[in-house]
C-alpha positions as MATLAB code, in Angstrom:
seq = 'XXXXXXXXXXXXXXXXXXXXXXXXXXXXXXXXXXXXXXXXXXXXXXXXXXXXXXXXXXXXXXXXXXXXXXXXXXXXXXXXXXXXXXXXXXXXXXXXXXXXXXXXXXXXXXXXXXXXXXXXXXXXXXXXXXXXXXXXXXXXXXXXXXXXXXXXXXXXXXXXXXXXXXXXXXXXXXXXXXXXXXXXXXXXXXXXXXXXXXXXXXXXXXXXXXXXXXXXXXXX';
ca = [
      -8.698  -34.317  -48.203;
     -10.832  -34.561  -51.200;
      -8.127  -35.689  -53.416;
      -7.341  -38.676  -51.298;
     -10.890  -39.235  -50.965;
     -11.441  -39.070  -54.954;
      -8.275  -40.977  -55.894;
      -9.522  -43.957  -53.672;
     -13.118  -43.775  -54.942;
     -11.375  -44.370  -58.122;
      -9.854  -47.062  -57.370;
     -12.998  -48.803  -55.641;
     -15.429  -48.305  -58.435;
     -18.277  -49.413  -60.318;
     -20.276  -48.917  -56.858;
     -23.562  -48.265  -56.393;
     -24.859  -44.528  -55.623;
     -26.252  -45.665  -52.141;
     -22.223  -46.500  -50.960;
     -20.679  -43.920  -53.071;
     -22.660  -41.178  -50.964;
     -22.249  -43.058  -47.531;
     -18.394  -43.029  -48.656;
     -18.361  -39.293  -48.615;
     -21.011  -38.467  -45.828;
     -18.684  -40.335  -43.106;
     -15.435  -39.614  -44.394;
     -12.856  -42.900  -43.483;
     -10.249  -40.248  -41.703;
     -12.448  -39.225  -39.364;
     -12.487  -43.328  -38.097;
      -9.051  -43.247  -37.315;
      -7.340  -39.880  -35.909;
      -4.475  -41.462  -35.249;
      -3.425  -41.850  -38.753;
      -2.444  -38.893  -41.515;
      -4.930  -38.537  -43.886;
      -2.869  -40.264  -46.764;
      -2.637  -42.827  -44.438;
      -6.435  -42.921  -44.002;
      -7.433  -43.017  -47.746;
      -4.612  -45.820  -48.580;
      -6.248  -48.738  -50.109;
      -5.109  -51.149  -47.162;
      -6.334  -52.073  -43.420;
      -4.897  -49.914  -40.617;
      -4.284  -51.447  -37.144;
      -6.402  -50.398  -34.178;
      -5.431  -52.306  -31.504;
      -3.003  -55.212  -30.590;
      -3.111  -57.005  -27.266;
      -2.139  -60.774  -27.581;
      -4.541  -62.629  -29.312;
      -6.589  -59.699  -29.834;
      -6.440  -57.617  -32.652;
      -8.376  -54.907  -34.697;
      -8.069  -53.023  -37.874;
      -9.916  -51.075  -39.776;
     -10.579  -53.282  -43.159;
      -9.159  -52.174  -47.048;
     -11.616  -49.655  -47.840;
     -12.357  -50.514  -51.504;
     -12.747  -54.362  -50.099;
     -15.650  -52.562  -47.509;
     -17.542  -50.772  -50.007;
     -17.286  -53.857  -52.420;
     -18.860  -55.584  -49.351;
     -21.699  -53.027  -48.526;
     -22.879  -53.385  -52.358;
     -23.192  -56.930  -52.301;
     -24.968  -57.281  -48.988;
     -28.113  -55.481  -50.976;
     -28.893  -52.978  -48.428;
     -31.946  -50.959  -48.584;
     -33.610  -48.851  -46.183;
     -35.297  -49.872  -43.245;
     -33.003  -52.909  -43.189;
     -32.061  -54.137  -39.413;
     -28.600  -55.373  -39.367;
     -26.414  -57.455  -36.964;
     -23.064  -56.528  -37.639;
     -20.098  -58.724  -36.117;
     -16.787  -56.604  -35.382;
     -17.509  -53.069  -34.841;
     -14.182  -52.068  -35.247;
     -13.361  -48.512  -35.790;
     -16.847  -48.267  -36.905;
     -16.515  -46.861  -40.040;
     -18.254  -50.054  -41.839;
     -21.103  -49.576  -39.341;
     -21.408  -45.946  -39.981;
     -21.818  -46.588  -43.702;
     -24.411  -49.254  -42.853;
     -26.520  -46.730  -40.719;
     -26.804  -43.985  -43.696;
     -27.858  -46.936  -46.021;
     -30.470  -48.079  -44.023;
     -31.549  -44.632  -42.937;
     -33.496  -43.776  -39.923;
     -35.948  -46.223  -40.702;
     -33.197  -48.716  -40.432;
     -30.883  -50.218  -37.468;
     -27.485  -51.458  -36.735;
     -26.380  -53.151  -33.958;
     -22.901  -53.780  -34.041;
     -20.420  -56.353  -31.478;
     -17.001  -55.894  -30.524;
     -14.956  -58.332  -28.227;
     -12.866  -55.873  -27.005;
     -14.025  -53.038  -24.694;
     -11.233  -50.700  -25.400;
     -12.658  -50.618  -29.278;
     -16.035  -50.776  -28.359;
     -15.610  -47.473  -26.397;
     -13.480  -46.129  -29.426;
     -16.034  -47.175  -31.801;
     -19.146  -45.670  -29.358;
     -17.393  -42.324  -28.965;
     -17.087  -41.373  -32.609;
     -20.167  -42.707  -33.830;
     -21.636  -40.833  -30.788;
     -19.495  -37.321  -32.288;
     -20.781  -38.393  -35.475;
     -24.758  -38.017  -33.880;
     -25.617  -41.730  -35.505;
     -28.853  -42.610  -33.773;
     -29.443  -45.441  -35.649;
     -26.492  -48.294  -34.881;
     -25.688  -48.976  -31.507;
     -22.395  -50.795  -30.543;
     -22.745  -53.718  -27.722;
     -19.531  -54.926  -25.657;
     -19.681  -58.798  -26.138;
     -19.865  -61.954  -28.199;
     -20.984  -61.405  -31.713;
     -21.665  -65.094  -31.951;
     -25.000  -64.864  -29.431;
     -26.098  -62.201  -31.761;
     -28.707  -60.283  -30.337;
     -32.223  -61.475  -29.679;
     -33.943  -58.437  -28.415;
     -33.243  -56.738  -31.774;
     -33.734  -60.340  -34.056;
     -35.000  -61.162  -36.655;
     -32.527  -59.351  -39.081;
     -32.482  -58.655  -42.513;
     -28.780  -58.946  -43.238;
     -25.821  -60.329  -41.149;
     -22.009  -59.033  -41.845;
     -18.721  -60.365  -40.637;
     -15.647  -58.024  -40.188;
     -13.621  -60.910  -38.837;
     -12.890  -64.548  -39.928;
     -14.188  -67.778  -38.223;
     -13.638  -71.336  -38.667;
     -17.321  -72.148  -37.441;
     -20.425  -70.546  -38.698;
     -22.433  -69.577  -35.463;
     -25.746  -70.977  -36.079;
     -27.427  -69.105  -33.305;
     -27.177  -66.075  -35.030;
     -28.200  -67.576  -38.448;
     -31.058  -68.343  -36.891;
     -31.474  -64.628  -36.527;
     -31.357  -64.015  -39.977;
     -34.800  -63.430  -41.452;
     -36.017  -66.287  -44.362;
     -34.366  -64.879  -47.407;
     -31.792  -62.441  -45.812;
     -27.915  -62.380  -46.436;
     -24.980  -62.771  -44.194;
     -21.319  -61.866  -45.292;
     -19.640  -64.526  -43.308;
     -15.746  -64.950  -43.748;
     -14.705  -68.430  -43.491;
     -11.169  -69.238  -42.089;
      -9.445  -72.399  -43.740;
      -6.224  -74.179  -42.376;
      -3.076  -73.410  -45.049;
      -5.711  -71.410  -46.958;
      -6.978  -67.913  -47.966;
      -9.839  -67.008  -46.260;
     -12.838  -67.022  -48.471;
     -15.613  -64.542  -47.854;
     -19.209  -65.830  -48.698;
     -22.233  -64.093  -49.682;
     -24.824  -66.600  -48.018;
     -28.872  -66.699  -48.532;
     -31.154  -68.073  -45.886;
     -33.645  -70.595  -48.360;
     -36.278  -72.452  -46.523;
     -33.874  -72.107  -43.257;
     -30.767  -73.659  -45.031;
     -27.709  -71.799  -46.181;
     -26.933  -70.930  -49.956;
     -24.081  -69.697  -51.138;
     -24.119  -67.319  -53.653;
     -20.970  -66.136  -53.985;
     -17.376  -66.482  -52.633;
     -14.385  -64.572  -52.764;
     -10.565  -64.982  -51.350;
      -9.312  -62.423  -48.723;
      -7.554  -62.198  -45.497;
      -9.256  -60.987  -42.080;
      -8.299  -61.251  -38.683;
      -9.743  -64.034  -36.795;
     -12.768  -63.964  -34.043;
     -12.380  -63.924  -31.301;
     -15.039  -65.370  -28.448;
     -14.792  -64.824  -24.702;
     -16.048  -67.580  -22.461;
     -19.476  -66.806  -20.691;
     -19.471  -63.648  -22.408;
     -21.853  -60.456  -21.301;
     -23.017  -57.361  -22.308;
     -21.082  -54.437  -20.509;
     -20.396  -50.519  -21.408;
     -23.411  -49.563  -24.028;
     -25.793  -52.404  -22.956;
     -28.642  -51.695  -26.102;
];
């Protein structure tokens, strides 16, 4: 396991300490079982779930932990996360942040937001909780939050949940573009007002919003 571990690590680096040790304290195989460990520690996404319009992977890890260092994450940070996914990314999150810290994470679909509840529940995380829902409400019991992450790409920017955002926190938000890459933008809240600070291609799935959408299994 190491190897695969290291020769990825590799791959992903310069990283800062605080995701290199997250990387290795919630080891990416243990996110999806269904999957041989060279599988797991392949620099590419890995499908979770296909159903129609809905579908889930578990991102490219280097492209995660690339992510995780430019959100600025220290601890204490509260942080809405949309997409749980396998919930890898928000198990990284949770040891950045440490118990001090929060994550609440959204998924659309139930099936992965049982999948993603049960192993961060084996994992004993205490700290991120995964609601069954629409990521675009965000969360308002939990709000204001210091950062904001994507996992999946959207056309519109949901302003109700950069209202969320505290004055001078970051979102990751990916941005879907018709006959384009997506391009995933580091955004700062200034005087209530987006700025973007940085922007990079990539490819992510795309939202996806149910209508009149509630909170069910794992209500926070």
């Amino acid at each position: 396991m190491e190897q695969f571990q290291d020769l990825l690590l590799k791959r992903s680096l310069p990283l800062s300490e605080q995701v290199v040790e997250a990387y290795y304290r919630y080891p990416r195989h243990l996110f999806v079982p269904e999957y041989t460990l060279q599988e797991a520690y392949e620099d590419t996404p890995l499908l979770l779930y296909k159903n129609g319009n809905f579908v889930s992977t578990i991102s490219q890890p280097s492209f995660v932990m690339r992510i995780l260092d430019m959100m600025q994450l220290a601890p204490g940070h509260k942080v809405f996360e949309l997409g749980a996914g396998s919930g890898w990314n928000t198990a990284l999150i949770s040891y950045i942040v440490g118990p001090e810290g929060k994550v609440i994470s959204s998924e659309i679909i139930p099936a992965v937001a049982d999948r993603a509840r049960g192993i961060l529940d084996q994992m004993r995380i205490t700290n991120a909780k995964v609601f069954t829902g629409d990521g675009f409400e965000g969360y308002e019991p939990e709000a204001p939050f210091d950062r904001v992450i994507f996992t999946a790409g959207s056309f519109e920017m949901p302003q109700k949940l950069f209202a969320q955002l505290k004055e001078d926190g970051l979102m990751v938000f990916v941005k879907k573009q018709e006959k384009k890459n997506d391009m995933l933008q580091l955004i700062k809240k200034t005087q209530g007002q987006m700025q973007v600070l940085n922007s990079i291609p990539c490819s992510f799935v795309t939202v996806n919003r149910s209508l009149g959408s509630h909170l069910q299994d794992g209500t926070l």
